[in-house]
PDB file of C-alpha atoms in Angstrom:
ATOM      1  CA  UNK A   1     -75.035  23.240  10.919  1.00  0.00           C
ATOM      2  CA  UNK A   2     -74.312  20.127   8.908  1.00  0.00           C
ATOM      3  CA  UNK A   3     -72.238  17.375  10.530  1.00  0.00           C
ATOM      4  CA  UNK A   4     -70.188  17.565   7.067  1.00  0.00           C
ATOM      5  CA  UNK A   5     -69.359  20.317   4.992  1.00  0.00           C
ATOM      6  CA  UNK A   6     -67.876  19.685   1.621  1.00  0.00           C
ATOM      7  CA  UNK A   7     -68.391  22.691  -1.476  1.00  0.00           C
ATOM      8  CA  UNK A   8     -70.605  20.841  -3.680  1.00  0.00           C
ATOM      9  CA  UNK A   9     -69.007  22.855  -6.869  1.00  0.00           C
ATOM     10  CA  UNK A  10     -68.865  22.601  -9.516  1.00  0.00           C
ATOM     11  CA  UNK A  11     -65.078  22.484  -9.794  1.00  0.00           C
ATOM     12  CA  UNK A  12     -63.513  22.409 -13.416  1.00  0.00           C
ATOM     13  CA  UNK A  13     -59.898  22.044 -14.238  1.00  0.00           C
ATOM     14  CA  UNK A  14     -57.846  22.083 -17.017  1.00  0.00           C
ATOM     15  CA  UNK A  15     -56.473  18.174 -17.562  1.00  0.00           C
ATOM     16  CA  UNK A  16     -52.892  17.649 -15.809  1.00  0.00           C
ATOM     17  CA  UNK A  17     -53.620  20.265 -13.081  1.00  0.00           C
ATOM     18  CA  UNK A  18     -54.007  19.381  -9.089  1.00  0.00           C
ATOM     19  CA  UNK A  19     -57.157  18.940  -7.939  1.00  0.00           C
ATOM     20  CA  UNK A  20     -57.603  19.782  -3.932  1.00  0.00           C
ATOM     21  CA  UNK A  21     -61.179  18.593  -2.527  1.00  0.00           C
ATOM     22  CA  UNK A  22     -61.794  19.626   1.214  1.00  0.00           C
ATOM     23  CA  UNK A  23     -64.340  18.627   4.282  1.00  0.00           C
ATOM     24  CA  UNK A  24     -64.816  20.029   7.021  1.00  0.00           C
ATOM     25  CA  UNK A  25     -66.596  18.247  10.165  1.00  0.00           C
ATOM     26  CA  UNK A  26     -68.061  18.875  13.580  1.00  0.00           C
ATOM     27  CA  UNK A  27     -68.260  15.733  15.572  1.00  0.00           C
ATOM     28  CA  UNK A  28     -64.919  15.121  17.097  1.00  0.00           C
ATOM     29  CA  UNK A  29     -65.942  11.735  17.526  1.00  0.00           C
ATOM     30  CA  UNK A  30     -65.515  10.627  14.330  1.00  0.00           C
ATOM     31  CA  UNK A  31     -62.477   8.396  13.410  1.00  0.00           C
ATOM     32  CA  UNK A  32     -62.527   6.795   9.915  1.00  0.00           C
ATOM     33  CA  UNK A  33     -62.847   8.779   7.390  1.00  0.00           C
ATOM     34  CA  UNK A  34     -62.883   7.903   3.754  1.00  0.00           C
ATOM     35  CA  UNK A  35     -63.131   9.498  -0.217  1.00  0.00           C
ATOM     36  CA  UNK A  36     -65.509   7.969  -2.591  1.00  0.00           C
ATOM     37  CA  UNK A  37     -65.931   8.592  -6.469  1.00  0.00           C
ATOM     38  CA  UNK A  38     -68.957   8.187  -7.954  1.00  0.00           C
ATOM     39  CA  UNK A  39     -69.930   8.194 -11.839  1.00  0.00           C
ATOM     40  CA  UNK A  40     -73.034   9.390 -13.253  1.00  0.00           C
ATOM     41  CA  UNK A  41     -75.650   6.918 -13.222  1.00  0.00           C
ATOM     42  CA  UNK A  42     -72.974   4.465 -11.058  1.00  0.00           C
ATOM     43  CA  UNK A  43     -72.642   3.518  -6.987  1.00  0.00           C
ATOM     44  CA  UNK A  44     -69.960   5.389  -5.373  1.00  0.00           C
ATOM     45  CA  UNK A  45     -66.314   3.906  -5.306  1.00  0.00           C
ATOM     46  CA  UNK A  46     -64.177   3.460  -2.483  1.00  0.00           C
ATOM     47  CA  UNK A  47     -61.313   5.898  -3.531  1.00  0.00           C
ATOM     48  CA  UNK A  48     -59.283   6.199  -0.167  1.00  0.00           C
ATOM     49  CA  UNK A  49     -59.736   5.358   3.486  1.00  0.00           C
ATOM     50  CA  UNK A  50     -57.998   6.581   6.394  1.00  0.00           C
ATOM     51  CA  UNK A  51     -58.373   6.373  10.392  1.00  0.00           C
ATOM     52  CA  UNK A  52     -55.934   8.315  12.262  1.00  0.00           C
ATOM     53  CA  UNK A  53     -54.493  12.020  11.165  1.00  0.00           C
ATOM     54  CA  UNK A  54     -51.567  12.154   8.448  1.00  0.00           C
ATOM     55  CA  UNK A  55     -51.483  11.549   4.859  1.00  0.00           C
ATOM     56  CA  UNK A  56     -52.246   8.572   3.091  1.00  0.00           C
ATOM     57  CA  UNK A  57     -51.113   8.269  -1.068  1.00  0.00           C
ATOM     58  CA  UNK A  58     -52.051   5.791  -3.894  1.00  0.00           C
ATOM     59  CA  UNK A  59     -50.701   6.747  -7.005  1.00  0.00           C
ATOM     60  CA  UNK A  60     -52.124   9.771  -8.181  1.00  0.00           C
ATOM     61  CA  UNK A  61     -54.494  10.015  -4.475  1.00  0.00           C
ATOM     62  CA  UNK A  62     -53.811  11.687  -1.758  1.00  0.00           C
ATOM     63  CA  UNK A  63     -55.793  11.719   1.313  1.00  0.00           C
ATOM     64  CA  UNK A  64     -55.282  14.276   4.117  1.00  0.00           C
ATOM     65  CA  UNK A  65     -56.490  14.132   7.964  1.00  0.00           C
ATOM     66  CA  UNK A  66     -56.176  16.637  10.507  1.00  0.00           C
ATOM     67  CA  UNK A  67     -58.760  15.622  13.031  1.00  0.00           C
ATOM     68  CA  UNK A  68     -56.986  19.203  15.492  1.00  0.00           C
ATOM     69  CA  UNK A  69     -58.796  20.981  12.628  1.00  0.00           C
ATOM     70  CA  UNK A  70     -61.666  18.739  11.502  1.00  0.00           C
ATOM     71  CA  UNK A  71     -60.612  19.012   8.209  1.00  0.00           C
ATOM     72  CA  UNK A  72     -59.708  16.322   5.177  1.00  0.00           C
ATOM     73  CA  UNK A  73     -58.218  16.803   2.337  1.00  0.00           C
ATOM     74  CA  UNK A  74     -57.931  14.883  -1.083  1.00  0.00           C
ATOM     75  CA  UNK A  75     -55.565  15.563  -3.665  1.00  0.00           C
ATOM     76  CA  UNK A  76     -55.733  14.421  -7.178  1.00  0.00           C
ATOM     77  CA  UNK A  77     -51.916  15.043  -8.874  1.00  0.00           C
ATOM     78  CA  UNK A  78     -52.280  15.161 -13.176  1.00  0.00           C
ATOM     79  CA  UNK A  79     -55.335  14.918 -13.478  1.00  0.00           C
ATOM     80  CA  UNK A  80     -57.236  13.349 -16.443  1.00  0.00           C
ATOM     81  CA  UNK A  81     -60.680  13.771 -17.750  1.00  0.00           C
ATOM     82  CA  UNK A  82     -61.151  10.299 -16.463  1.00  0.00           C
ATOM     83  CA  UNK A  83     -61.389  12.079 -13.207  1.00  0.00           C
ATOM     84  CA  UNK A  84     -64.201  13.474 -13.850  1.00  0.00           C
ATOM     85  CA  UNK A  85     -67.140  12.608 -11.271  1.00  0.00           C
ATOM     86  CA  UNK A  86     -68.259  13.688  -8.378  1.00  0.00           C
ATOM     87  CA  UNK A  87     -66.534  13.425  -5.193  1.00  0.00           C
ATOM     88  CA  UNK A  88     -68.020  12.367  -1.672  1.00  0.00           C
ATOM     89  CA  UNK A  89     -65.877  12.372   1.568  1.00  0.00           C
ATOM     90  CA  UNK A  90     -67.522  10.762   4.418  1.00  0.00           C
ATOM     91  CA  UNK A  91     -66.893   9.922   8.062  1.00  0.00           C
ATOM     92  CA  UNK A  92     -67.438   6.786  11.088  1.00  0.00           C
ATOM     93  CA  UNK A  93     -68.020   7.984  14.253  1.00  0.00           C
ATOM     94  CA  UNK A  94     -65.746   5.773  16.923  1.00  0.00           C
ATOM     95  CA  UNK A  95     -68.834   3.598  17.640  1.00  0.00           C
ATOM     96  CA  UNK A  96     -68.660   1.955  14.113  1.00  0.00           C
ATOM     97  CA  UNK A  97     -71.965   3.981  13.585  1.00  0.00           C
ATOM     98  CA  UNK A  98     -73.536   5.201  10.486  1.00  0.00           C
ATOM     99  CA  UNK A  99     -71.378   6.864   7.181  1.00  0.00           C
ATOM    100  CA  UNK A 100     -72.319  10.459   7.145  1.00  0.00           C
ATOM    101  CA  UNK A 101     -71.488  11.936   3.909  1.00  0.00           C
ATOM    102  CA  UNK A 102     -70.607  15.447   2.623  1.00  0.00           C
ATOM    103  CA  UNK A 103     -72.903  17.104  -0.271  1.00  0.00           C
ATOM    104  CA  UNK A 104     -69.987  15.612  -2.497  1.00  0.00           C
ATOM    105  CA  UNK A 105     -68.210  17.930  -5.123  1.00  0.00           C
ATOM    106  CA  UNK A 106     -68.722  17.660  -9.439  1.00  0.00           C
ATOM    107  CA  UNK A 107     -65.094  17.956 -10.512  1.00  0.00           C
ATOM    108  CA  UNK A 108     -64.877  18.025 -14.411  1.00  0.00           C
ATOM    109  CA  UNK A 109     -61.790  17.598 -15.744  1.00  0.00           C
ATOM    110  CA  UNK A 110     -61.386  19.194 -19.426  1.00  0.00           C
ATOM    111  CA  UNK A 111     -58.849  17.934 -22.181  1.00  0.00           C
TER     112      UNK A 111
ATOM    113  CA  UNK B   1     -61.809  -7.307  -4.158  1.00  0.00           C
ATOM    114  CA  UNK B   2     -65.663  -6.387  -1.645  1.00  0.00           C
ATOM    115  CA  UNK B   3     -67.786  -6.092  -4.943  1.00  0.00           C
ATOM    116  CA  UNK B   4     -71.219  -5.762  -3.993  1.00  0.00           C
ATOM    117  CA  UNK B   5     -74.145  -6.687  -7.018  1.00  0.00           C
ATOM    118  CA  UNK B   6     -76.897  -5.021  -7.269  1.00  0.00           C
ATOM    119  CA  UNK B   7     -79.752  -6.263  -9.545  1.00  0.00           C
ATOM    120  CA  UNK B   8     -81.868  -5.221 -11.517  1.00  0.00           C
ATOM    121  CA  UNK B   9     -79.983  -1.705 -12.381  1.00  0.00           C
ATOM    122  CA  UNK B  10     -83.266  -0.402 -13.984  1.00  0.00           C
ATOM    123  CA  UNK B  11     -86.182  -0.830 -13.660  1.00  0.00           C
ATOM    124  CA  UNK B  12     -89.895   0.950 -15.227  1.00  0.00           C
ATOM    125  CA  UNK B  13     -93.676  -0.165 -13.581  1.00  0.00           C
ATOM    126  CA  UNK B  14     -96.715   0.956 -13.606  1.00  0.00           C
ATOM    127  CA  UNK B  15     -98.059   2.486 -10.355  1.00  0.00           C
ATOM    128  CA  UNK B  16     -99.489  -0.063  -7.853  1.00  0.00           C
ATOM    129  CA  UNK B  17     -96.796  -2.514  -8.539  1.00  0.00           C
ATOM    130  CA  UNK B  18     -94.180  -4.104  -5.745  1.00  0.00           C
ATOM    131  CA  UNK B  19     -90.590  -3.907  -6.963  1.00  0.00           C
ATOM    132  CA  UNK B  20     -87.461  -6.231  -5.453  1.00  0.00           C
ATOM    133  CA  UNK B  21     -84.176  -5.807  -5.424  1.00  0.00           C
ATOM    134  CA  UNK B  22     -81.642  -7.528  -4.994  1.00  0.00           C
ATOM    135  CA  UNK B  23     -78.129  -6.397  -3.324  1.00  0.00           C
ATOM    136  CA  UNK B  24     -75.281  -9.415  -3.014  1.00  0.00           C
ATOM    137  CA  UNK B  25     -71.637  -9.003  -1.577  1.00  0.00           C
ATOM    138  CA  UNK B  26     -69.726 -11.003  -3.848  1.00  0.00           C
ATOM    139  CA  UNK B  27     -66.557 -11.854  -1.994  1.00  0.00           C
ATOM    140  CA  UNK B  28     -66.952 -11.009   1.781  1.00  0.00           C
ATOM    141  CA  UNK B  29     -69.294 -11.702   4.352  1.00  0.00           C
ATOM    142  CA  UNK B  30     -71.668  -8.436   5.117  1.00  0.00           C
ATOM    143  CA  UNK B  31     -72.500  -8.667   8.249  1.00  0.00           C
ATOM    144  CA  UNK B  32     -74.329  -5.132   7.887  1.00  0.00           C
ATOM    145  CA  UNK B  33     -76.065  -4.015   4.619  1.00  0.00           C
ATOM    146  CA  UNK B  34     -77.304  -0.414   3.850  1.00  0.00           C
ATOM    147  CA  UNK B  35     -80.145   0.951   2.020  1.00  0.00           C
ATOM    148  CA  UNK B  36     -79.760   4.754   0.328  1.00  0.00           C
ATOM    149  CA  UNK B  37     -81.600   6.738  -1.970  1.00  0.00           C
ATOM    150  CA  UNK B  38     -80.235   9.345  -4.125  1.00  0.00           C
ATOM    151  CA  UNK B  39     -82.022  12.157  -5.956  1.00  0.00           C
ATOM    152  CA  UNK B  40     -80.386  14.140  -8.771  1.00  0.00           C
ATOM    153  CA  UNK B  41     -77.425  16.407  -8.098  1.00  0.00           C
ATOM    154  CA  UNK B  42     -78.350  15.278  -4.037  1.00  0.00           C
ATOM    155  CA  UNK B  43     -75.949  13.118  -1.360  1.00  0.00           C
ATOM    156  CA  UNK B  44     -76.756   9.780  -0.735  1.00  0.00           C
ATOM    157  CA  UNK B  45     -79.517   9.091   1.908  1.00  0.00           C
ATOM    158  CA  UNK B  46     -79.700   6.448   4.400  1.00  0.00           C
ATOM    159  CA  UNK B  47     -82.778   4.195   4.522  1.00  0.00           C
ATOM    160  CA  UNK B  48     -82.310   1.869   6.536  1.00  0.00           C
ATOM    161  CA  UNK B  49     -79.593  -0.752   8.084  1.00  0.00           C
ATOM    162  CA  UNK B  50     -79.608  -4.499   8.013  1.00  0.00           C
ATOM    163  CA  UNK B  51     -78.273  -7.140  10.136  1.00  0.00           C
ATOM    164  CA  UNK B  52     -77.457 -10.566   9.053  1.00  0.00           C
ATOM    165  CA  UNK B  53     -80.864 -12.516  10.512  1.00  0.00           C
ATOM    166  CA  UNK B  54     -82.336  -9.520  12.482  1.00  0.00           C
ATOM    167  CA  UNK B  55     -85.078  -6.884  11.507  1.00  0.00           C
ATOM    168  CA  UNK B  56     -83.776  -3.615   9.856  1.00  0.00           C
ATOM    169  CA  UNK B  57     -83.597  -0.690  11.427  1.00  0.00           C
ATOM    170  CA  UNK B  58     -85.075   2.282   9.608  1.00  0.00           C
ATOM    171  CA  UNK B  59     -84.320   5.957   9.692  1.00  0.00           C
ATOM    172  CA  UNK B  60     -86.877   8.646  10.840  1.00  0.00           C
ATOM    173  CA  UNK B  61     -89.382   9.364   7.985  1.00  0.00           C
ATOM    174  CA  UNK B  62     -88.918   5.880   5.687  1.00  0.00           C
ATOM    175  CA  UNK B  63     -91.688   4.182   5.771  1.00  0.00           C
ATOM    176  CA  UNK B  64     -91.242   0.151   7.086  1.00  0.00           C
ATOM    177  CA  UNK B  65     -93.930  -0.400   6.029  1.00  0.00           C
ATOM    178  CA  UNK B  66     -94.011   1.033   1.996  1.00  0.00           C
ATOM    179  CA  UNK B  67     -89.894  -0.233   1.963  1.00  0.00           C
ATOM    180  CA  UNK B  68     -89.465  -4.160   3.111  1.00  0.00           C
ATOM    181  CA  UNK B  69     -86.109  -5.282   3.470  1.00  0.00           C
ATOM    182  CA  UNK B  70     -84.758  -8.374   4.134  1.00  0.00           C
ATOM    183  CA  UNK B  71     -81.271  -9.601   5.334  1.00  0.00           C
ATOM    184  CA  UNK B  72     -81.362 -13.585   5.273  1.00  0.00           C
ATOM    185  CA  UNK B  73     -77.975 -14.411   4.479  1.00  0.00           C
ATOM    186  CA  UNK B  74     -74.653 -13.178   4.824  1.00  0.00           C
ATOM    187  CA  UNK B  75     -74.486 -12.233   1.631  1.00  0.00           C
ATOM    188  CA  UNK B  76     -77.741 -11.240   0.624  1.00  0.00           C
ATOM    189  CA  UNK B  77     -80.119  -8.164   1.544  1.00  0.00           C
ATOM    190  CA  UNK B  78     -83.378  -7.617  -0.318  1.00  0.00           C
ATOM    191  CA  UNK B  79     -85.683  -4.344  -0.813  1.00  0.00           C
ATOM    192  CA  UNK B  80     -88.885  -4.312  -1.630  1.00  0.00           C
ATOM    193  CA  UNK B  81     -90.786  -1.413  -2.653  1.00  0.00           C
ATOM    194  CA  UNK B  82     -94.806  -2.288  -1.920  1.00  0.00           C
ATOM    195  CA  UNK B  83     -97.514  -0.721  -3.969  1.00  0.00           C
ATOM    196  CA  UNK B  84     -95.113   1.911  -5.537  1.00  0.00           C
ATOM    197  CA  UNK B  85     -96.204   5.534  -6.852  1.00  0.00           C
ATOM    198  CA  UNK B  86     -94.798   7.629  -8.719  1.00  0.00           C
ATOM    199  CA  UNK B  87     -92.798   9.639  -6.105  1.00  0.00           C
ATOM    200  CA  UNK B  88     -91.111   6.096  -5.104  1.00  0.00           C
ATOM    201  CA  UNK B  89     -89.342   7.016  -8.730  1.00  0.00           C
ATOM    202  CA  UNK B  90     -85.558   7.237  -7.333  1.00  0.00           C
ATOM    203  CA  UNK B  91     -81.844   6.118  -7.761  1.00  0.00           C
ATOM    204  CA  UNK B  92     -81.929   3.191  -4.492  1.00  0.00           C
ATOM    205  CA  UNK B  93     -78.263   2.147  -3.547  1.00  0.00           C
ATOM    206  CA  UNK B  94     -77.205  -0.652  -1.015  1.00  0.00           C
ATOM    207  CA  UNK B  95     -73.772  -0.824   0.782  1.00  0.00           C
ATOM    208  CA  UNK B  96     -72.393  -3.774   2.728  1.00  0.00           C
ATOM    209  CA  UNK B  97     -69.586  -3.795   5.495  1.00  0.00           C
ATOM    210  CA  UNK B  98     -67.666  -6.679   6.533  1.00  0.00           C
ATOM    211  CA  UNK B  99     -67.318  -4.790   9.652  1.00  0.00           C
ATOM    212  CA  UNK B 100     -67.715  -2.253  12.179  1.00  0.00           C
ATOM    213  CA  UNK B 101     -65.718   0.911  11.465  1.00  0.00           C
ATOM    214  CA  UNK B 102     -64.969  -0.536   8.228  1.00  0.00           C
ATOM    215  CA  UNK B 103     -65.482   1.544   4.719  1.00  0.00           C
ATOM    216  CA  UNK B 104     -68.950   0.274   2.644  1.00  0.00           C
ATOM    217  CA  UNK B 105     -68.711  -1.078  -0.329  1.00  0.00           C
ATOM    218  CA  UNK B 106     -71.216   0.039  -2.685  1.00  0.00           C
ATOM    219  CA  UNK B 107     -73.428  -1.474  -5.727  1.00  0.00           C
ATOM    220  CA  UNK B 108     -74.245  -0.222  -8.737  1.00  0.00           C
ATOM    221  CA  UNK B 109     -77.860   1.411  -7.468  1.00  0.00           C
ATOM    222  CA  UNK B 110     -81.206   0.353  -9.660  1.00  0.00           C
ATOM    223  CA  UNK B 111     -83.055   3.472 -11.029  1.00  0.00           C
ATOM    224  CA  UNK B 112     -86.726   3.234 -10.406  1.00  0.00           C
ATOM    225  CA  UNK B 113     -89.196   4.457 -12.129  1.00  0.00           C
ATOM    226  CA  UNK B 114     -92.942   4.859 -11.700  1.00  0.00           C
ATOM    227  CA  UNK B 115     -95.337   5.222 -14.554  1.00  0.00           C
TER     228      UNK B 115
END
């Protein structure tokens, strides 16, 4: 079993609709947990980044926790084709230790 | 602000040939720097780490020896790819992190290719 499951996709949604992108994790001990975008061709981009459970928003972003579960969430509200990319959670263990990233998840986003 | 450079972005050689590159954090510190490689439709893959003035620390299977990195400044990690083939062809990505527990910043990557 993977450390990180994430649905690698594709996902496609009409433009304006919610976008939900989910992880699910095994190792209790991890305790920062962040959402990066990344572009064809491009590094990934530091979308959202969280460390305890709760919700976390920046304008149309919304990042989930629930560590009880082992489960994070990211919500995209009106969504644009912009959007379109693929999305990577990933998690820090509580010894600052490596980023272990989900398979990431292709979201297109049509006009 | 943390914008890490990464340079070149692309790059083409012939087989046999050593390839640098060059990964700068722009506006912070990195004390740790991060080597990944990235195959199509794939997660990124961790290379190696790198600490400010101390030898990297590579992860099972990379080769120290074919990969050479170097972390001489604060600011500045280097990877070298020695005598590359044709399955060295990839998309390489570096991170850096001002600290521990704290998110990585990433660069641009540099697509390799091997002739």
């Amino acid at each position: 079993q993977k450390e990180v499951e994430q649905d690698p996709g594709p996902l496609s949604v009409p433009e304006g609709a919610i976008v939900s992108l989910n992880c699910t994790y095994s190792n209790s001990a991890f305790q920062y947990f962040m959402w990066y975008r990344q572009y064809s061709r491009k590094g990934p981009e530091l979308l959202m980044y969280t460390y305890s459970s709760g919700n976390k928003e920046d304008g149309r972003f919304t990042a989930q926790v629930d560590k009880s579960s082992k489960y994070i969430s990211l919500f995209i509200r009106d969504s644009q084709p912009s959007d379109s990319a693929t999305y990577l959670c990933a998690m820090i263990d509580n010894q600052g230790g490596k980023l272990i990233f989900g398979q990431g998840t292709e979201l297109s986003v049509k006009p | 602000g943390a914008v890490v450079s990464q340079h070149p972005s692309r790059v083409i050689c012939k087989s046999g040939t050593s390839v640098k590159i060059e990964c700068r954090s722009l506006d912070f510190q990195a004390t740790t720097m991060f080597w990944y490689r990235q195959f199509p439709k794939q997660s990124l893959m961790l290379m190696a780490t790198s600490n400010e003035g101390s030898k990297a620390t590579y992860e099972q299977g990379v080769e120290k020896d074919k990969f050479l990195i170097n972390h001489a400044s604060l600011t500045l990690s280097t990877l070298t790819v020695t005598s590359a083939h044709p399955e060295d062809s990839s998309f390489y990505i570096c991170s850096a992190s001002d600290r521990v527990g704290q998110p990585q910043h990433f660069g641009d990557g540099t697509r390799l290719s091997i002739l």
